[in-house]
């Protein structure tokens, strides 16, 4: 089986990068830029975004995001895009996916500029499409990864810290899932077996988070960009982005997807549910209690949910938890990338075991 790794053409990260988008545009296009920007990002960062294009004298249009990454929103942009030769997406996950999808259908290059670091999706060549009502529709496989991903760490640090920490939850899973997928020889989203490179990035991602995650939380709470914040943003966005796409997903994301069948979890962010999925995966792997406790303590310090109660599932009962466990083992789920067979019964008991250890960790901390 061939080994495959893919990544964005380039990745840039630093304070104030939103004001340099025009500069980056010029490396890809000449006819003018087509920007899709979230309302909230534009409200805060309008001067930086517009200022760069104005001072460089580059034609550009800003189109505010309609609120959902759905086919009708993508079609609207395709009708308006005309001879603008590069698409830029600025904002959160759905805006970025809309920009990726519009560029894909229009066969134009795309620059992705996340203003939060809550998931590892920006670097990938996948867009998640929803219905107009906001229900999951399908994954759209794109012809390539974004040409450029540009992260303004000043914007990320000034967004609510919960987003950054959810990104830590999403990124912490990457290494454990990539290791499992490598052991089972799974085919990743990149279309081949894992590479030593992807695995190394995933491991660096975990080590960086464990080392700098707590400090990054404290710094971002003050809205300041420090080395810790930069390191965590790079881990959440790039290391985890390449790590998951080319390293492979496994139990943690399958359990996340399973949890979404329970309405109580809908108020949680993606990475918050993935964090619990990681704990369950560690139990399924029969890791030492000490190792699991270390990860639980880290998650707790980052404000990530570690117990069923924190997921809103204190009173869910076995029958409903079993629905989530069964959904996580559906044939299309990445549970099949684990190096051993996993049944819904295994998942249910691992969920309860993870919850018990986390409750114990909470009592130790209080005691
Ligand atoms: Zn994820």
mmCIF file of C-alpha atoms and ligand atoms in Angstrom, residues 118-121 166-167 169-171 173-174 177 240 244 249 253 256-257 270-271 274, ligand 1:
data_model
loop_
_atom_site.group_PDB
_atom_site.id
_atom_site.type_symbol
_atom_site.label_atom_id
_atom_site.label_comp_id
_atom_site.label_asym_id
_atom_site.label_seq_id
_atom_site.Cartn_x
_atom_site.Cartn_y
_atom_site.Cartn_z
ATOM 1 C CA UNK A 118 -11.173 25.629 17.646
ATOM 2 C CA UNK A 119 -10.645 22.704 15.226
ATOM 3 C CA UNK A 120 -7.993 21.225 12.947
ATOM 4 C CA UNK A 121 -10.150 21.542 9.812
ATOM 5 C CA UNK A 166 -11.790 23.211 22.229
ATOM 6 C CA UNK A 167 -9.072 23.230 19.567
ATOM 7 C CA UNK A 169 -9.333 18.942 22.732
ATOM 8 C CA UNK A 170 -9.577 18.237 19.000
ATOM 9 C CA UNK A 171 -5.790 18.268 18.568
ATOM 10 C CA UNK A 173 -6.911 13.230 19.963
ATOM 11 C CA UNK A 174 -4.796 13.352 16.803
ATOM 12 C CA UNK A 177 -5.839 8.222 16.668
ATOM 13 C CA UNK A 240 -3.190 18.388 14.113
ATOM 14 C CA UNK A 244 -5.412 13.828 11.341
ATOM 15 C CA UNK A 249 -8.789 9.070 12.708
ATOM 16 C CA UNK A 253 -13.710 10.877 16.564
ATOM 17 C CA UNK A 256 -17.541 12.123 19.102
ATOM 18 C CA UNK A 257 -19.830 11.309 16.199
ATOM 19 C CA UNK A 270 -16.617 19.694 18.508
ATOM 20 C CA UNK A 271 -13.273 19.552 20.320
ATOM 21 C CA UNK A 274 -13.578 14.807 21.019
HETATM 22 ZN ZN1 LIG B 1 -11.926 16.905 14.890
#
